[in-house]
mmCIF file of C-alpha atoms and ligand atoms in Angstrom:
data_model
loop_
_atom_site.group_PDB
_atom_site.id
_atom_site.type_symbol
_atom_site.label_atom_id
_atom_site.label_comp_id
_atom_site.label_asym_id
_atom_site.label_seq_id
_atom_site.Cartn_x
_atom_site.Cartn_y
_atom_site.Cartn_z
ATOM 1 C CA MET V 1 57.474 -79.949 91.632
ATOM 2 C CA LYS V 2 53.937 -79.637 89.102
ATOM 3 C CA SER V 3 55.631 -77.787 86.312
ATOM 4 C CA MET V 4 58.641 -78.492 84.314
ATOM 5 C CA TYR V 5 60.411 -76.101 81.707
ATOM 6 C CA ILE V 6 62.289 -78.538 78.946
ATOM 7 C CA HIS V 7 65.182 -75.928 76.625
ATOM 8 C CA ILE V 8 65.697 -77.192 72.967
ATOM 9 C CA PRO V 9 68.419 -75.121 71.845
ATOM 10 C CA PHE V 10 68.692 -75.531 68.011
ATOM 11 C CA CYS V 11 67.501 -72.775 65.454
ATOM 12 C CA LYS V 12 67.580 -72.405 61.867
ATOM 13 C CA SER V 13 68.380 -68.627 61.714
ATOM 14 C CA ILE V 14 70.089 -66.627 64.499
ATOM 15 C CA CYS V 15 68.476 -63.465 65.182
ATOM 16 C CA SER V 16 69.588 -60.314 65.664
ATOM 17 C CA TYR V 17 68.894 -59.516 69.179
ATOM 18 C CA CYS V 18 68.988 -62.655 70.869
ATOM 19 C CA ASP V 19 71.386 -63.582 73.671
ATOM 20 C CA PHE V 20 69.475 -66.926 74.644
ATOM 21 C CA CYS V 21 71.146 -70.309 74.597
ATOM 22 C CA LYS V 22 70.765 -72.106 70.792
ATOM 23 C CA PHE V 23 72.874 -72.915 68.182
ATOM 24 C CA PHE V 24 72.124 -73.292 64.350
ATOM 25 C CA TYR V 25 70.499 -76.750 63.496
ATOM 26 C CA ASN V 26 72.644 -79.692 62.551
ATOM 27 C CA GLN V 27 70.546 -82.515 62.650
ATOM 28 C CA GLU V 28 73.580 -84.973 64.554
ATOM 29 C CA LEU V 29 73.775 -82.776 67.371
ATOM 30 C CA VAL V 30 69.724 -82.320 67.300
ATOM 31 C CA ASN V 31 69.580 -86.940 67.797
ATOM 32 C CA LYS V 32 73.064 -86.880 70.177
ATOM 33 C CA TYR V 33 70.775 -84.177 72.679
ATOM 34 C CA ILE V 34 67.596 -85.302 72.438
ATOM 35 C CA ASP V 35 69.006 -88.676 73.496
ATOM 36 C CA ARG V 36 71.360 -86.714 76.309
ATOM 37 C CA LEU V 37 67.832 -84.612 77.318
ATOM 38 C CA ILE V 38 65.650 -88.052 77.874
ATOM 39 C CA LEU V 39 68.004 -89.545 80.490
ATOM 40 C CA GLU V 40 68.512 -86.565 82.087
ATOM 41 C CA ILE V 41 64.751 -85.990 81.879
ATOM 42 C CA LYS V 42 64.519 -89.980 83.393
ATOM 43 C CA ASP V 43 67.157 -89.596 85.974
ATOM 44 C CA ASN V 44 65.708 -86.675 87.859
ATOM 45 C CA TYR V 45 62.287 -86.789 87.378
ATOM 46 C CA ARG V 46 60.368 -88.050 90.468
ATOM 47 C CA ASN V 47 57.324 -89.137 89.637
ATOM 48 C CA GLU V 48 54.947 -86.064 90.688
ATOM 49 C CA ILE V 49 51.900 -85.439 88.824
ATOM 50 C CA LEU V 50 52.346 -82.239 86.540
ATOM 51 C CA ASP V 51 50.053 -79.512 85.774
ATOM 52 C CA THR V 52 52.862 -77.639 83.453
ATOM 53 C CA ILE V 53 54.862 -78.742 80.656
ATOM 54 C CA TYR V 54 56.846 -76.033 78.585
ATOM 55 C CA ILE V 55 59.151 -76.526 75.776
ATOM 56 C CA GLY V 56 60.922 -73.867 74.827
ATOM 57 C CA GLY V 57 64.198 -72.648 73.247
ATOM 58 C CA GLY V 58 65.905 -72.179 70.945
ATOM 59 C CA THR V 59 63.023 -73.057 68.680
ATOM 60 C CA PRO V 60 61.707 -76.603 69.546
ATOM 61 C CA SER V 61 59.808 -76.348 66.260
ATOM 62 C CA SER V 62 62.701 -76.506 64.025
ATOM 63 C CA LEU V 63 62.990 -80.026 65.275
ATOM 64 C CA ASP V 64 62.483 -82.481 62.815
ATOM 65 C CA LEU V 65 59.210 -84.872 62.606
ATOM 66 C CA ASN V 66 61.439 -87.681 64.181
ATOM 67 C CA SER V 67 62.856 -85.642 66.752
ATOM 68 C CA LEU V 68 60.000 -83.967 68.341
ATOM 69 C CA GLU V 69 58.164 -87.579 67.950
ATOM 70 C CA LYS V 70 60.912 -89.255 70.111
ATOM 71 C CA LEU V 71 60.499 -86.543 72.856
ATOM 72 C CA LEU V 72 56.732 -85.966 72.919
ATOM 73 C CA SER V 73 56.485 -89.985 73.028
ATOM 74 C CA PHE V 74 59.007 -90.000 75.867
ATOM 75 C CA ILE V 75 57.103 -87.261 77.681
ATOM 76 C CA LYS V 76 53.512 -89.020 77.140
ATOM 77 C CA ASP V 77 54.994 -92.394 78.323
ATOM 78 C CA ASN V 78 56.520 -91.348 80.985
ATOM 79 C CA ILE V 79 55.275 -88.530 82.869
ATOM 80 C CA LYS V 80 52.103 -88.461 84.513
ATOM 81 C CA VAL V 81 50.238 -84.990 83.827
ATOM 82 C CA SER V 82 47.251 -83.638 85.376
ATOM 83 C CA LYS V 83 43.739 -84.042 84.121
ATOM 84 C CA GLU V 84 43.971 -79.702 83.462
ATOM 85 C CA LEU V 85 47.831 -79.853 82.403
ATOM 86 C CA GLU V 86 48.624 -76.648 80.373
ATOM 87 C CA TYR V 87 51.200 -78.102 77.804
ATOM 88 C CA THR V 88 53.122 -75.325 75.566
ATOM 89 C CA ILE V 89 55.526 -75.787 73.127
ATOM 90 C CA GLU V 90 57.326 -72.357 71.326
ATOM 91 C CA CYS V 91 57.343 -72.412 67.721
ATOM 92 C CA ASN V 92 58.385 -70.175 64.760
ATOM 93 C CA VAL V 93 56.240 -68.870 62.468
ATOM 94 C CA MET V 94 58.024 -70.370 59.273
ATOM 95 C CA ASP V 95 57.990 -74.278 61.167
ATOM 96 C CA ILE V 96 54.043 -74.117 61.290
ATOM 97 C CA SER V 97 53.108 -77.211 58.988
ATOM 98 C CA LYS V 98 50.295 -79.172 59.322
ATOM 99 C CA GLU V 99 52.428 -82.179 60.023
ATOM 100 C CA LYS V 100 53.942 -80.901 63.034
ATOM 101 C CA LEU V 101 50.152 -78.889 64.810
ATOM 102 C CA GLU V 102 48.859 -82.968 63.899
ATOM 103 C CA LEU V 103 51.571 -84.475 66.139
ATOM 104 C CA PHE V 104 51.859 -82.000 68.699
ATOM 105 C CA LYS V 105 47.667 -82.340 68.857
ATOM 106 C CA LYS V 106 48.827 -86.580 68.470
ATOM 107 C CA TYR V 107 50.830 -86.125 71.950
ATOM 108 C CA ASN V 108 48.434 -83.554 73.911
ATOM 109 C CA ILE V 109 50.478 -80.117 73.376
ATOM 110 C CA ASN V 110 47.496 -78.104 74.105
ATOM 111 C CA ARG V 111 49.131 -74.612 73.749
ATOM 112 C CA LEU V 112 51.435 -72.287 71.285
ATOM 113 C CA SER V 113 53.333 -69.642 71.851
ATOM 114 C CA ILE V 114 54.424 -68.215 68.340
ATOM 115 C CA GLY V 115 57.465 -65.817 67.472
ATOM 116 C CA VAL V 116 55.397 -62.988 66.110
ATOM 117 C CA GLU V 117 57.211 -59.759 66.770
ATOM 118 C CA SER V 118 56.365 -57.488 64.479
ATOM 119 C CA PHE V 119 54.284 -57.351 61.484
ATOM 120 C CA ASN V 120 56.449 -54.370 59.747
ATOM 121 C CA LYS V 121 58.438 -55.232 56.703
ATOM 122 C CA GLU V 122 61.397 -53.065 58.761
ATOM 123 C CA ILE V 123 61.190 -54.281 61.900
ATOM 124 C CA LEU V 124 61.665 -57.954 60.855
ATOM 125 C CA SER V 125 64.180 -57.585 58.748
ATOM 126 C CA PHE V 126 66.285 -55.389 61.816
ATOM 127 C CA LEU V 127 65.443 -58.454 64.086
ATOM 128 C CA GLU V 128 66.287 -60.748 61.392
ATOM 129 C CA ARG V 129 63.164 -62.790 61.328
ATOM 130 C CA ASP V 130 62.534 -65.165 58.203
ATOM 131 C CA TYR V 131 59.280 -64.102 57.305
ATOM 132 C CA ASP V 132 56.574 -61.487 56.422
ATOM 133 C CA LYS V 133 53.253 -60.156 57.008
ATOM 134 C CA ASN V 134 51.654 -62.541 54.708
ATOM 135 C CA LYS V 135 53.341 -65.783 55.952
ATOM 136 C CA ILE V 136 52.643 -64.651 59.963
ATOM 137 C CA LEU V 137 48.933 -64.632 58.530
ATOM 138 C CA THR V 138 48.467 -67.583 56.372
ATOM 139 C CA TYR V 139 50.462 -69.773 59.147
ATOM 140 C CA ILE V 140 48.592 -68.225 61.999
ATOM 141 C CA LYS V 141 45.237 -69.204 60.261
ATOM 142 C CA LEU V 142 46.540 -72.160 60.049
ATOM 143 C CA ALA V 143 47.593 -73.152 63.177
ATOM 144 C CA LYS V 144 44.181 -71.587 64.651
ATOM 145 C CA GLY V 145 42.602 -74.012 63.041
ATOM 146 C CA TYR V 146 44.072 -76.765 65.333
ATOM 147 C CA TYR V 147 44.504 -74.771 68.843
ATOM 148 C CA ASP V 148 42.585 -71.354 70.318
ATOM 149 C CA ASN V 149 45.328 -71.101 73.345
ATOM 150 C CA ILE V 150 47.794 -69.378 71.467
ATOM 151 C CA ASN V 151 50.292 -66.890 72.794
ATOM 152 C CA ILE V 152 52.229 -64.170 70.421
ATOM 153 C CA ASP V 153 54.840 -62.363 71.339
ATOM 154 C CA LEU V 154 55.711 -58.246 70.394
ATOM 155 C CA MET V 155 58.698 -56.847 70.224
ATOM 156 C CA TYR V 156 58.529 -52.907 70.349
ATOM 157 C CA ALA V 157 60.815 -50.056 71.051
ATOM 158 C CA ILE V 158 62.666 -50.390 68.157
ATOM 159 C CA PRO V 159 65.451 -48.201 66.846
ATOM 160 C CA ASN V 160 63.456 -45.534 64.121
ATOM 161 C CA GLU V 161 60.125 -47.451 65.651
ATOM 162 C CA THR V 162 57.406 -44.897 65.521
ATOM 163 C CA LEU V 163 54.334 -44.819 67.701
ATOM 164 C CA ASP V 164 52.263 -45.070 64.382
ATOM 165 C CA THR V 165 54.136 -48.223 63.344
ATOM 166 C CA LEU V 166 53.595 -49.384 66.941
ATOM 167 C CA LYS V 167 49.986 -48.578 66.885
ATOM 168 C CA GLU V 168 49.632 -50.347 63.076
ATOM 169 C CA ASP V 169 51.677 -53.645 64.673
ATOM 170 C CA ILE V 170 49.063 -53.512 67.592
ATOM 171 C CA ASN V 171 46.228 -53.176 65.386
ATOM 172 C CA SER V 172 47.375 -56.667 63.277
ATOM 173 C CA PHE V 173 48.109 -58.104 66.552
ATOM 174 C CA ILE V 174 44.722 -57.667 67.671
ATOM 175 C CA LYS V 175 43.032 -58.873 64.387
ATOM 176 C CA LEU V 176 44.699 -62.300 64.702
ATOM 177 C CA ASP V 177 42.435 -62.074 67.568
ATOM 178 C CA ILE V 178 44.636 -64.598 69.527
ATOM 179 C CA PRO V 179 44.018 -64.774 73.543
ATOM 180 C CA HIS V 180 47.599 -64.204 74.913
ATOM 181 C CA ILE V 181 50.066 -61.499 74.405
ATOM 182 C CA SER V 182 53.454 -60.612 75.361
ATOM 183 C CA CYS V 183 54.972 -57.814 74.666
ATOM 184 C CA TYR V 184 58.908 -57.590 75.209
ATOM 185 C CA SER V 185 60.367 -54.055 74.697
ATOM 186 C CA LEU V 186 64.290 -54.485 72.906
ATOM 187 C CA ILE V 187 66.625 -55.106 75.066
ATOM 188 C CA LEU V 188 70.226 -54.811 73.643
ATOM 189 C CA GLU V 189 71.887 -57.628 75.195
ATOM 190 C CA ASP V 190 76.140 -58.199 75.399
ATOM 191 C CA HIS V 191 77.264 -60.400 72.555
ATOM 192 C CA THR V 192 74.436 -59.559 70.233
ATOM 193 C CA LYS V 193 74.855 -58.720 66.480
ATOM 194 C CA LEU V 194 72.677 -55.695 67.632
ATOM 195 C CA LYS V 195 75.014 -55.036 70.697
ATOM 196 C CA ASN V 196 78.332 -55.742 68.574
ATOM 197 C CA LYS V 197 76.898 -53.425 65.891
ATOM 198 C CA ASN V 198 76.957 -50.528 68.816
ATOM 199 C CA THR V 199 73.311 -50.240 68.053
ATOM 200 C CA SER V 200 71.363 -47.338 70.829
ATOM 201 C CA TYR V 201 68.512 -47.683 73.194
ATOM 202 C CA ILE V 202 65.406 -45.518 71.971
ATOM 203 C CA ASP V 203 64.272 -42.050 74.055
ATOM 204 C CA SER V 204 63.327 -43.683 77.123
ATOM 205 C CA ASP V 205 60.209 -40.894 77.353
ATOM 206 C CA LEU V 206 58.951 -42.466 73.707
ATOM 207 C CA ASP V 207 59.829 -46.037 75.525
ATOM 208 C CA TYR V 208 57.292 -44.862 78.432
ATOM 209 C CA ASP V 209 54.566 -44.043 75.650
ATOM 210 C CA MET V 210 54.766 -46.982 73.524
ATOM 211 C CA TYR V 211 54.452 -48.824 76.801
ATOM 212 C CA LYS V 212 51.397 -47.096 77.807
ATOM 213 C CA LEU V 213 50.075 -47.288 74.030
ATOM 214 C CA ILE V 214 50.117 -51.608 73.622
ATOM 215 C CA GLU V 215 48.695 -51.593 77.696
ATOM 216 C CA ASP V 216 45.895 -48.973 76.608
ATOM 217 C CA THR V 217 44.819 -50.732 73.345
ATOM 218 C CA LEU V 218 44.842 -54.114 74.366
ATOM 219 C CA GLU V 219 42.781 -53.642 77.493
ATOM 220 C CA LYS V 220 40.222 -51.375 75.346
ATOM 221 C CA ASN V 221 40.007 -54.766 72.979
ATOM 222 C CA GLY V 222 39.642 -56.925 76.219
ATOM 223 C CA TYR V 223 42.963 -57.969 76.901
ATOM 224 C CA VAL V 224 43.852 -58.092 81.231
ATOM 225 C CA HIS V 225 47.364 -56.577 81.953
ATOM 226 C CA TYR V 226 48.066 -59.345 84.261
ATOM 227 C CA GLU V 227 52.176 -59.163 84.380
ATOM 228 C CA ILE V 228 54.454 -56.383 83.394
ATOM 229 C CA SER V 229 54.850 -57.853 80.139
ATOM 230 C CA ASN V 230 51.874 -60.068 79.134
ATOM 231 C CA TYR V 231 48.054 -59.352 78.301
ATOM 232 C CA ALA V 232 45.140 -61.967 78.334
ATOM 233 C CA LYS V 233 42.090 -62.453 77.779
ATOM 234 C CA ASP V 234 40.019 -64.261 80.727
ATOM 235 C CA GLY V 235 40.753 -67.702 81.175
ATOM 236 C CA TYR V 236 44.240 -67.316 79.224
ATOM 237 C CA GLU V 237 46.823 -66.777 81.628
ATOM 238 C CA SER V 238 50.037 -68.053 81.103
ATOM 239 C CA ARG V 239 49.535 -70.724 84.105
ATOM 240 C CA HIS V 240 53.438 -72.135 83.318
ATOM 241 C CA ASN V 241 54.654 -68.793 83.973
ATOM 242 C CA LEU V 242 52.597 -68.104 86.509
ATOM 243 C CA CYS V 243 54.479 -70.719 88.719
ATOM 244 C CA TYR V 244 58.060 -68.931 88.269
ATOM 245 C CA TRP V 245 55.982 -65.938 89.618
ATOM 246 C CA LYS V 246 54.397 -67.545 92.353
ATOM 247 C CA ASN V 247 57.736 -68.667 93.119
ATOM 248 C CA HIS V 248 56.975 -72.058 92.766
ATOM 249 C CA LYS V 249 59.442 -75.019 92.468
ATOM 250 C CA TYR V 250 59.675 -76.405 88.628
ATOM 251 C CA TYR V 251 62.321 -78.834 86.850
ATOM 252 C CA GLY V 252 64.288 -77.142 84.193
ATOM 253 C CA PHE V 253 66.043 -80.168 81.412
ATOM 254 C CA GLY V 254 68.160 -79.384 78.825
ATOM 255 C CA LEU V 255 70.635 -77.086 77.687
ATOM 256 C CA GLY V 256 70.977 -73.684 79.817
ATOM 257 C CA ALA V 257 67.951 -74.310 81.405
ATOM 258 C CA SER V 258 66.855 -73.111 84.914
ATOM 259 C CA GLY V 259 65.142 -75.104 87.827
ATOM 260 C CA TYR V 260 64.286 -74.486 91.813
ATOM 261 C CA ILE V 261 64.629 -77.927 92.796
ATOM 262 C CA ASP V 262 64.358 -78.574 96.743
ATOM 263 C CA ASN V 263 65.657 -75.475 98.724
ATOM 264 C CA TYR V 264 67.920 -75.278 95.137
ATOM 265 C CA ARG V 265 68.026 -73.111 92.504
ATOM 266 C CA TYR V 266 70.250 -74.499 89.684
ATOM 267 C CA THR V 267 71.471 -73.329 86.041
ATOM 268 C CA ASN V 268 72.494 -75.811 83.661
ATOM 269 C CA THR V 269 75.459 -75.313 81.818
ATOM 270 C CA LYS V 270 74.937 -73.801 78.397
ATOM 271 C CA ASN V 271 78.383 -75.591 77.175
ATOM 272 C CA ILE V 272 76.997 -78.429 74.620
ATOM 273 C CA ASN V 273 80.009 -81.122 75.170
ATOM 274 C CA LYS V 274 79.360 -80.636 79.091
ATOM 275 C CA TYR V 275 76.315 -81.749 78.618
ATOM 276 C CA LEU V 276 76.054 -84.293 76.189
ATOM 277 C CA GLU V 277 78.562 -86.168 78.585
ATOM 278 C CA GLY V 278 75.854 -85.668 81.505
ATOM 279 C CA ASN V 279 77.275 -82.641 83.462
ATOM 280 C CA TYR V 280 73.844 -80.714 83.535
ATOM 281 C CA ILE V 281 74.752 -78.327 86.311
ATOM 282 C CA SER V 282 76.884 -75.348 86.548
ATOM 283 C CA ASP V 283 75.500 -72.745 88.481
ATOM 284 C CA LYS V 284 73.715 -74.177 92.357
ATOM 285 C CA GLU V 285 72.291 -71.810 94.916
ATOM 286 C CA LEU V 286 70.772 -72.759 98.606
ATOM 287 C CA ILE V 287 67.529 -70.864 98.621
ATOM 288 C CA THR V 288 67.463 -69.256 102.564
ATOM 289 C CA LYS V 289 64.438 -68.392 104.125
ATOM 290 C CA GLU V 290 65.690 -64.360 103.654
ATOM 291 C CA LEU V 291 66.450 -65.196 99.827
ATOM 292 C CA ASN V 292 63.224 -67.213 99.600
ATOM 293 C CA ALA V 293 61.000 -64.182 101.247
ATOM 294 C CA SER V 294 62.897 -61.906 98.684
ATOM 295 C CA ASN V 295 62.165 -63.912 95.411
ATOM 296 C CA TYR V 296 58.166 -64.145 96.533
ATOM 297 C CA ALA V 297 58.344 -60.154 96.881
ATOM 298 C CA ILE V 298 60.089 -59.951 93.592
ATOM 299 C CA LEU V 299 58.236 -61.945 91.601
ATOM 300 C CA GLY V 300 54.861 -61.949 92.970
ATOM 301 C CA LEU V 301 55.173 -58.405 92.530
ATOM 302 C CA ARG V 302 55.356 -57.916 88.479
ATOM 303 C CA THR V 303 51.773 -59.673 88.189
ATOM 304 C CA LYS V 304 48.480 -58.279 89.654
ATOM 305 C CA TYR V 305 48.218 -61.232 91.808
ATOM 306 C CA GLY V 306 51.341 -59.597 93.884
ATOM 307 C CA VAL V 307 52.227 -61.851 97.039
ATOM 308 C CA ASP V 308 49.428 -63.935 98.565
ATOM 309 C CA LYS V 309 49.901 -63.260 102.363
ATOM 310 C CA LYS V 310 49.120 -66.784 103.355
ATOM 311 C CA GLU V 311 51.341 -68.619 101.417
ATOM 312 C CA PHE V 312 53.884 -66.182 102.403
ATOM 313 C CA LYS V 313 53.209 -66.530 105.530
ATOM 314 C CA GLU V 314 53.322 -70.214 105.587
ATOM 315 C CA ASN V 315 56.373 -70.751 103.729
ATOM 316 C CA ILE V 316 58.830 -67.951 105.422
ATOM 317 C CA GLY V 317 56.702 -67.752 108.975
ATOM 318 C CA LYS V 318 56.432 -64.236 109.215
ATOM 319 C CA ASP V 319 53.806 -61.893 108.201
ATOM 320 C CA PHE V 320 55.337 -60.273 105.207
ATOM 321 C CA LYS V 321 54.850 -56.832 107.023
ATOM 322 C CA ASP V 322 56.441 -58.131 109.188
ATOM 323 C CA MET V 323 60.018 -58.296 107.119
ATOM 324 C CA TYR V 324 59.499 -55.511 104.771
ATOM 325 C CA ASP V 325 57.951 -51.519 104.132
ATOM 326 C CA THR V 326 55.112 -52.319 102.180
ATOM 327 C CA SER V 327 54.590 -48.040 102.282
ATOM 328 C CA ASP V 328 54.807 -48.198 97.667
ATOM 329 C CA LEU V 329 51.868 -51.293 97.940
ATOM 330 C CA CYS V 330 48.327 -51.932 97.957
ATOM 331 C CA GLU V 331 46.776 -54.270 100.181
ATOM 332 C CA ASP V 332 43.512 -56.113 100.283
ATOM 333 C CA ASN V 333 42.889 -59.457 102.199
ATOM 334 C CA ASP V 334 44.913 -61.976 101.052
ATOM 335 C CA LYS V 335 47.462 -60.045 99.218
ATOM 336 C CA TYR V 336 50.168 -57.049 99.106
ATOM 337 C CA PHE V 337 50.758 -56.013 94.995
ATOM 338 C CA LEU V 338 52.042 -52.872 93.368
ATOM 339 C CA SER V 339 49.607 -50.173 91.170
ATOM 340 C CA LYS V 340 49.573 -51.101 87.623
ATOM 341 C CA ASP V 341 50.782 -47.581 87.579
ATOM 342 C CA LYS V 342 54.227 -48.571 89.108
ATOM 343 C CA TRP V 343 55.014 -51.367 87.124
ATOM 344 C CA TYR V 344 56.903 -49.707 84.521
ATOM 345 C CA ILE V 345 58.941 -48.188 87.438
ATOM 346 C CA GLU V 346 59.166 -51.527 89.162
ATOM 347 C CA ASN V 347 62.798 -52.189 89.383
ATOM 348 C CA SER V 348 62.923 -49.187 91.711
ATOM 349 C CA ILE V 349 61.028 -50.470 93.746
ATOM 350 C CA LEU V 350 61.519 -53.686 93.976
ATOM 351 C CA ILE V 351 65.614 -52.774 94.573
ATOM 352 C CA LYS V 352 63.841 -52.014 98.330
ATOM 353 C CA PHE V 353 62.669 -55.927 98.795
ATOM 354 C CA ILE V 354 66.189 -57.483 97.538
HETATM 355 S S1 SF4 K 401 64.287 -67.549 67.628
HETATM 356 FE FE1 SF4 K 401 64.752 -67.308 69.571
HETATM 357 S S2 SF4 K 401 66.150 -68.555 70.459
HETATM 358 FE FE2 SF4 K 401 66.776 -68.637 68.003
HETATM 359 S S3 SF4 K 401 67.782 -67.203 67.578
HETATM 360 FE FE3 SF4 K 401 66.316 -66.575 67.737
HETATM 361 S S4 SF4 K 401 65.036 -64.883 69.083
HETATM 362 FE FE4 SF4 K 401 66.951 -66.246 69.728
#
């Protein structure tokens, strides 16, 4: 494994659309959790040199300085990393402070992922995000004083959102001059506040128009659309997420985290009591050759890098074209890939590779 995901399941407030594995912040629980998380990593890490580490959540930045320092110093002292390490931590706008940024720097974190979502007052209130436009501008400016490698998330397809309000949002995002933007349309997951209120999806034609507006505007402004939901300036693609999309193996530690080790994909329990007792894994699936081949296709075809012919043959033992109907795909010397105009409807195409 060359990558490690670490999950911090605590948030200071709960967003209306969220179905991630998270709890309201509770310092006593945080203390127990960090101790157990460190044990889980100690027991399972096999001393490889890692290329990427990603601390996600929940809201990792919500941790108090002592808990953050305990986790980050453990990682620094115990995990071997390459010189080109990409080391990301997810942050909430309201957690960004000089003290936390200095701590992140001290422990070699070199990339921030900040959940901005929108500048629009109504949208932020609908999503139950606890900041406004001025706070975004203030805290992103502060973060940029320490980091240039930053991602910000944009959420669209919100009920009552129009192409004009989205246009304003995209322009505000571009003005921040951040090298990576992830764009997600609102998904109404079960058991979220929005779903419980019977919220409806926006019209599907409008959803497509919004997707295209984002793509056209970001591309005009120098961003490369490299994965269905992700845009980056040259050299700022998320190497950690590319590990997932390239079907590479990785550690997943923490409550509800998923990983891919040896020939198994596993998911950790979302039950905090079981986790604290050391019963980490709740599901484990053997990845057969067939499943592995299918994962190469389903994950790789989300990106402009597609499925690498050589890597596929080395791992699966057969040529991609001998296993699948490639009539919907483009091909060059090295790879099979989906043309970008098909990404929006990719689910209907990827079904053939399952
Ligand atoms: S901050 Fe993230 S994890 Fe926490 S409630 Fe909001 S969306 Fe969910």
